[in-house]
Short mmCIF file of N, CA, C and O in Angstrom, two decimals:
data_model
loop_
_atom_site.label_atom_id
_atom_site.label_comp_id
_atom_site.label_asym_id
_atom_site.label_seq_id
_atom_site.Cartn_x
_atom_site.Cartn_y
_atom_site.Cartn_z
N MET X 29 -40.00 -0.84 27.22
CA MET X 29 -39.18 -1.24 28.47
C MET X 29 -38.16 -2.21 27.76
O MET X 29 -38.49 -3.16 27.14
N MET X 30 -36.92 -2.02 28.17
CA MET X 30 -35.88 -2.94 27.71
C MET X 30 -35.49 -3.72 29.09
O MET X 30 -35.42 -3.45 30.11
N ILE X 31 -35.62 -5.32 28.62
CA ILE X 31 -35.33 -6.12 29.70
C ILE X 31 -34.19 -7.03 29.26
O ILE X 31 -33.98 -7.50 28.03
N GLN X 32 -33.14 -7.30 30.04
CA GLN X 32 -32.02 -8.04 29.91
C GLN X 32 -31.78 -9.34 30.75
O GLN X 32 -32.10 -9.03 32.15
N LEU X 33 -31.68 -10.53 30.31
CA LEU X 33 -31.59 -11.68 31.07
C LEU X 33 -30.40 -12.45 30.80
O LEU X 33 -30.07 -12.51 29.70
N LYS X 34 -29.80 -13.08 31.73
CA LYS X 34 -28.64 -14.11 31.48
C LYS X 34 -29.46 -15.28 31.27
O LYS X 34 -30.40 -15.80 31.87
N THR X 35 -28.94 -16.18 30.07
CA THR X 35 -29.75 -17.21 29.77
C THR X 35 -28.69 -18.50 29.53
O THR X 35 -27.49 -18.26 29.60
N ASN X 36 -29.20 -19.65 29.45
CA ASN X 36 -28.54 -20.82 29.15
C ASN X 36 -28.65 -21.19 27.63
O ASN X 36 -28.34 -22.37 27.34
N ILE X 37 -28.99 -20.17 26.82
CA ILE X 37 -28.96 -20.40 25.28
C ILE X 37 -27.66 -20.42 24.82
O ILE X 37 -26.93 -19.50 25.19
N LYS X 38 -27.22 -21.48 24.16
CA LYS X 38 -25.98 -21.63 23.59
C LYS X 38 -25.47 -21.45 22.19
O LYS X 38 -24.38 -21.33 21.77
N CYS X 39 -26.62 -21.66 21.58
CA CYS X 39 -26.20 -21.73 19.87
C CYS X 39 -27.53 -21.34 19.05
O CYS X 39 -28.62 -21.14 19.60
N GLY X 40 -27.37 -21.28 17.83
CA GLY X 40 -28.33 -20.92 16.98
C GLY X 40 -29.58 -21.87 16.97
O GLY X 40 -30.89 -21.51 16.90
N ALA X 41 -29.34 -23.12 17.17
CA ALA X 41 -30.46 -24.17 17.42
C ALA X 41 -31.22 -23.97 18.56
O ALA X 41 -32.40 -24.24 18.64
N CYS X 42 -30.41 -23.47 19.74
CA CYS X 42 -31.24 -23.09 20.85
C CYS X 42 -32.20 -21.86 20.65
O CYS X 42 -33.27 -21.84 21.14
N VAL X 43 -31.65 -20.90 19.95
CA VAL X 43 -32.45 -19.73 19.66
C VAL X 43 -33.62 -20.21 18.79
O VAL X 43 -34.88 -19.63 19.04
N ALA X 44 -33.52 -20.94 17.88
CA ALA X 44 -34.70 -21.65 17.00
C ALA X 44 -35.74 -22.35 17.89
O ALA X 44 -36.92 -22.14 17.50
N THR X 45 -35.26 -22.94 19.05
CA THR X 45 -36.10 -23.62 19.87
C THR X 45 -37.11 -22.49 20.78
O THR X 45 -38.30 -22.97 20.83
N VAL X 46 -36.29 -21.54 21.18
CA VAL X 46 -37.00 -20.68 22.07
C VAL X 46 -37.81 -19.64 21.23
O VAL X 46 -38.79 -19.12 21.57
N GLN X 47 -37.56 -19.46 19.90
CA GLN X 47 -38.16 -18.38 19.03
C GLN X 47 -39.64 -18.44 18.90
O GLN X 47 -40.37 -17.64 19.14
N PRO X 48 -40.25 -19.64 18.77
CA PRO X 48 -41.79 -19.71 18.83
C PRO X 48 -42.29 -19.13 20.11
O PRO X 48 -43.34 -18.47 20.12
N LYS X 49 -41.94 -19.50 21.24
CA LYS X 49 -42.29 -18.98 22.61
C LYS X 49 -42.09 -17.58 22.53
O LYS X 49 -43.04 -16.80 23.12
N LEU X 50 -40.97 -17.06 22.50
CA LEU X 50 -40.71 -15.65 22.62
C LEU X 50 -41.42 -14.77 21.50
O LEU X 50 -41.65 -13.54 21.86
N ASP X 51 -41.69 -15.33 20.34
CA ASP X 51 -42.30 -14.55 19.39
C ASP X 51 -43.77 -14.47 19.71
O ASP X 51 -44.42 -13.45 19.23
N GLN X 52 -44.20 -15.11 20.76
CA GLN X 52 -45.65 -14.91 21.09
C GLN X 52 -45.92 -13.94 22.10
O GLN X 52 -47.08 -13.51 22.40
N LEU X 53 -44.72 -13.31 22.52
CA LEU X 53 -44.87 -12.45 23.72
C LEU X 53 -45.43 -11.05 23.06
O LEU X 53 -45.12 -10.72 21.88
N PRO X 54 -46.31 -10.32 23.71
CA PRO X 54 -46.96 -9.36 23.21
C PRO X 54 -46.18 -8.11 22.74
O PRO X 54 -45.46 -7.43 23.59
N ASN X 55 -46.04 -7.72 21.49
CA ASN X 55 -45.35 -6.52 20.93
C ASN X 55 -44.01 -6.38 21.57
O ASN X 55 -43.63 -5.35 22.06
N THR X 56 -43.33 -7.53 21.38
CA THR X 56 -41.96 -7.47 22.00
C THR X 56 -41.08 -7.99 20.93
O THR X 56 -41.30 -8.96 20.26
N THR X 57 -39.92 -7.26 20.86
CA THR X 57 -38.83 -7.80 19.90
C THR X 57 -37.74 -8.29 20.92
O THR X 57 -37.61 -7.85 22.05
N TRP X 58 -36.93 -9.27 20.52
CA TRP X 58 -35.73 -9.91 21.25
C TRP X 58 -34.71 -10.33 20.46
O TRP X 58 -34.88 -10.61 19.34
N LYS X 59 -33.49 -10.40 21.00
CA LYS X 59 -32.42 -11.02 20.49
C LYS X 59 -31.48 -11.62 21.42
O LYS X 59 -31.62 -11.18 22.70
N VAL X 60 -30.64 -12.58 21.21
CA VAL X 60 -29.78 -13.18 22.08
C VAL X 60 -28.39 -12.96 21.50
O VAL X 60 -27.91 -13.17 20.38
N ASP X 61 -27.40 -12.42 22.60
CA ASP X 61 -26.11 -12.22 22.06
C ASP X 61 -25.22 -13.44 22.57
O ASP X 61 -24.96 -13.74 23.54
N LEU X 62 -25.05 -14.22 21.40
CA LEU X 62 -24.40 -15.61 21.55
C LEU X 62 -22.87 -15.35 21.86
O LEU X 62 -22.23 -16.35 22.19
N THR X 63 -22.31 -14.29 21.51
CA THR X 63 -20.88 -13.94 21.76
C THR X 63 -20.51 -13.60 23.18
O THR X 63 -19.58 -13.56 23.68
N ASP X 64 -21.64 -13.19 23.93
CA ASP X 64 -21.50 -12.91 25.29
C ASP X 64 -21.44 -14.10 26.21
O ASP X 64 -22.31 -15.06 25.94
N PRO X 65 -20.42 -14.25 27.19
CA PRO X 65 -20.29 -15.46 27.82
C PRO X 65 -21.70 -15.79 28.78
O PRO X 65 -21.88 -17.03 28.90
N ASP X 66 -22.33 -14.79 28.97
CA ASP X 66 -23.68 -15.04 29.72
C ASP X 66 -24.87 -15.03 28.85
O ASP X 66 -25.91 -15.12 29.25
N ARG X 67 -24.59 -15.10 27.47
CA ARG X 67 -25.75 -15.29 26.53
C ARG X 67 -26.89 -14.36 26.77
O ARG X 67 -28.01 -14.79 27.14
N ILE X 68 -26.71 -13.01 26.75
CA ILE X 68 -27.61 -12.22 27.26
C ILE X 68 -28.75 -12.02 26.26
O ILE X 68 -28.63 -11.86 25.04
N LEU X 69 -30.03 -12.11 26.70
CA LEU X 69 -31.18 -12.01 26.03
C LEU X 69 -31.79 -10.59 26.22
O LEU X 69 -31.92 -10.25 27.45
N THR X 70 -31.95 -9.86 25.38
CA THR X 70 -32.41 -8.53 25.36
C THR X 70 -33.72 -8.33 24.70
O THR X 70 -33.92 -8.88 23.52
N ALA X 71 -34.73 -8.01 25.51
CA ALA X 71 -36.18 -7.90 24.88
C ALA X 71 -36.69 -6.53 25.16
O ALA X 71 -36.35 -5.84 26.09
N GLU X 72 -37.32 -5.89 24.11
CA GLU X 72 -37.89 -4.63 24.30
C GLU X 72 -39.37 -4.72 23.82
O GLU X 72 -39.67 -5.36 22.81
N GLY X 73 -40.19 -4.20 24.58
CA GLY X 73 -41.69 -4.07 24.33
C GLY X 73 -42.58 -4.26 25.57
O GLY X 73 -42.07 -3.75 26.68
N GLU X 74 -43.63 -4.80 25.35
CA GLU X 74 -44.62 -4.89 26.33
C GLU X 74 -44.42 -6.14 27.45
O GLU X 74 -45.18 -5.96 28.52
N ALA X 75 -43.69 -7.00 27.12
CA ALA X 75 -43.55 -8.34 27.93
C ALA X 75 -42.91 -7.92 29.25
O ALA X 75 -41.83 -7.10 29.25
N THR X 76 -43.32 -8.57 30.20
CA THR X 76 -42.58 -8.36 31.44
C THR X 76 -41.39 -9.37 31.79
O THR X 76 -41.40 -10.36 30.98
N THR X 77 -40.61 -9.09 32.55
CA THR X 77 -39.50 -10.17 32.95
C THR X 77 -39.97 -11.42 33.30
O THR X 77 -39.49 -12.48 32.81
N GLN X 78 -41.12 -11.56 33.92
CA GLN X 78 -41.69 -13.05 34.38
C GLN X 78 -42.10 -13.60 33.11
O GLN X 78 -42.19 -14.86 32.99
N GLU X 79 -42.98 -12.86 32.19
CA GLU X 79 -43.33 -13.59 31.05
C GLU X 79 -42.39 -13.99 30.16
O GLU X 79 -42.43 -15.07 29.61
N ILE X 80 -41.12 -13.37 30.06
CA ILE X 80 -40.15 -13.79 29.09
C ILE X 80 -39.49 -14.97 29.84
O ILE X 80 -39.13 -16.04 29.24
N ILE X 81 -39.21 -14.95 31.20
CA ILE X 81 -38.74 -16.26 31.79
C ILE X 81 -39.63 -17.29 31.60
O ILE X 81 -39.06 -18.38 31.37
N SER X 82 -40.88 -17.14 31.76
CA SER X 82 -41.84 -18.27 31.58
C SER X 82 -41.70 -18.80 30.23
O SER X 82 -41.81 -20.16 30.04
N ALA X 83 -41.62 -18.03 29.16
CA ALA X 83 -41.58 -18.27 27.77
C ALA X 83 -40.32 -19.27 27.39
O ALA X 83 -40.16 -20.36 26.94
N LEU X 84 -39.32 -18.80 28.15
CA LEU X 84 -37.95 -19.54 28.11
C LEU X 84 -38.13 -20.84 28.83
O LEU X 84 -37.57 -21.92 28.20
N GLU X 85 -38.69 -20.96 29.86
CA GLU X 85 -38.80 -22.23 30.55
C GLU X 85 -39.67 -22.96 29.91
O GLU X 85 -39.41 -24.35 29.83
N GLU X 86 -40.83 -22.61 29.23
CA GLU X 86 -41.72 -23.52 28.33
C GLU X 86 -40.81 -24.04 27.33
O GLU X 86 -41.08 -25.38 26.79
N ALA X 87 -39.78 -23.42 26.88
CA ALA X 87 -38.99 -23.83 25.54
C ALA X 87 -37.87 -24.93 26.16
O ALA X 87 -37.03 -25.23 25.36
N GLY X 88 -37.60 -24.94 27.64
CA GLY X 88 -36.59 -25.62 28.10
C GLY X 88 -35.45 -25.02 28.62
O GLY X 88 -34.42 -25.61 28.72
N TYR X 89 -35.53 -23.60 28.66
CA TYR X 89 -34.35 -22.93 28.86
C TYR X 89 -34.64 -22.02 30.29
O TYR X 89 -35.74 -21.94 30.63
N ASN X 90 -33.47 -21.45 30.58
CA ASN X 90 -33.59 -20.51 31.85
C ASN X 90 -33.14 -19.15 31.61
O ASN X 90 -32.27 -18.97 30.72
N GLY X 91 -33.88 -18.39 32.26
CA GLY X 91 -33.46 -17.05 32.07
C GLY X 91 -33.36 -16.40 33.62
O GLY X 91 -34.14 -16.66 34.40
N GLU X 92 -32.45 -15.36 33.62
CA GLU X 92 -32.16 -14.84 35.05
C GLU X 92 -32.02 -13.31 34.86
O GLU X 92 -31.09 -12.94 34.09
N ALA X 93 -32.71 -12.58 35.60
CA ALA X 93 -32.63 -11.13 35.48
C ALA X 93 -31.32 -10.57 35.97
O ALA X 93 -30.75 -11.10 36.84
N ILE X 94 -30.75 -9.62 35.12
CA ILE X 94 -29.40 -9.20 35.58
C ILE X 94 -29.55 -7.69 35.81
O ILE X 94 -30.46 -7.09 35.64
#
């Protein structure tokens, strides 16, 4: 399942901050498009939208389903 979220991740340092939390999601790969104005996070795998949003929030960022 592919999930896309609008985030407030702004730069590579932000990605490095969220990486430990997102990497813990079960069998899920992810990436953030820093060139998109909405900084779209795309995740594919077993994680649910809520699990991804929770992981972002634990790292101090927000995610919004689009």
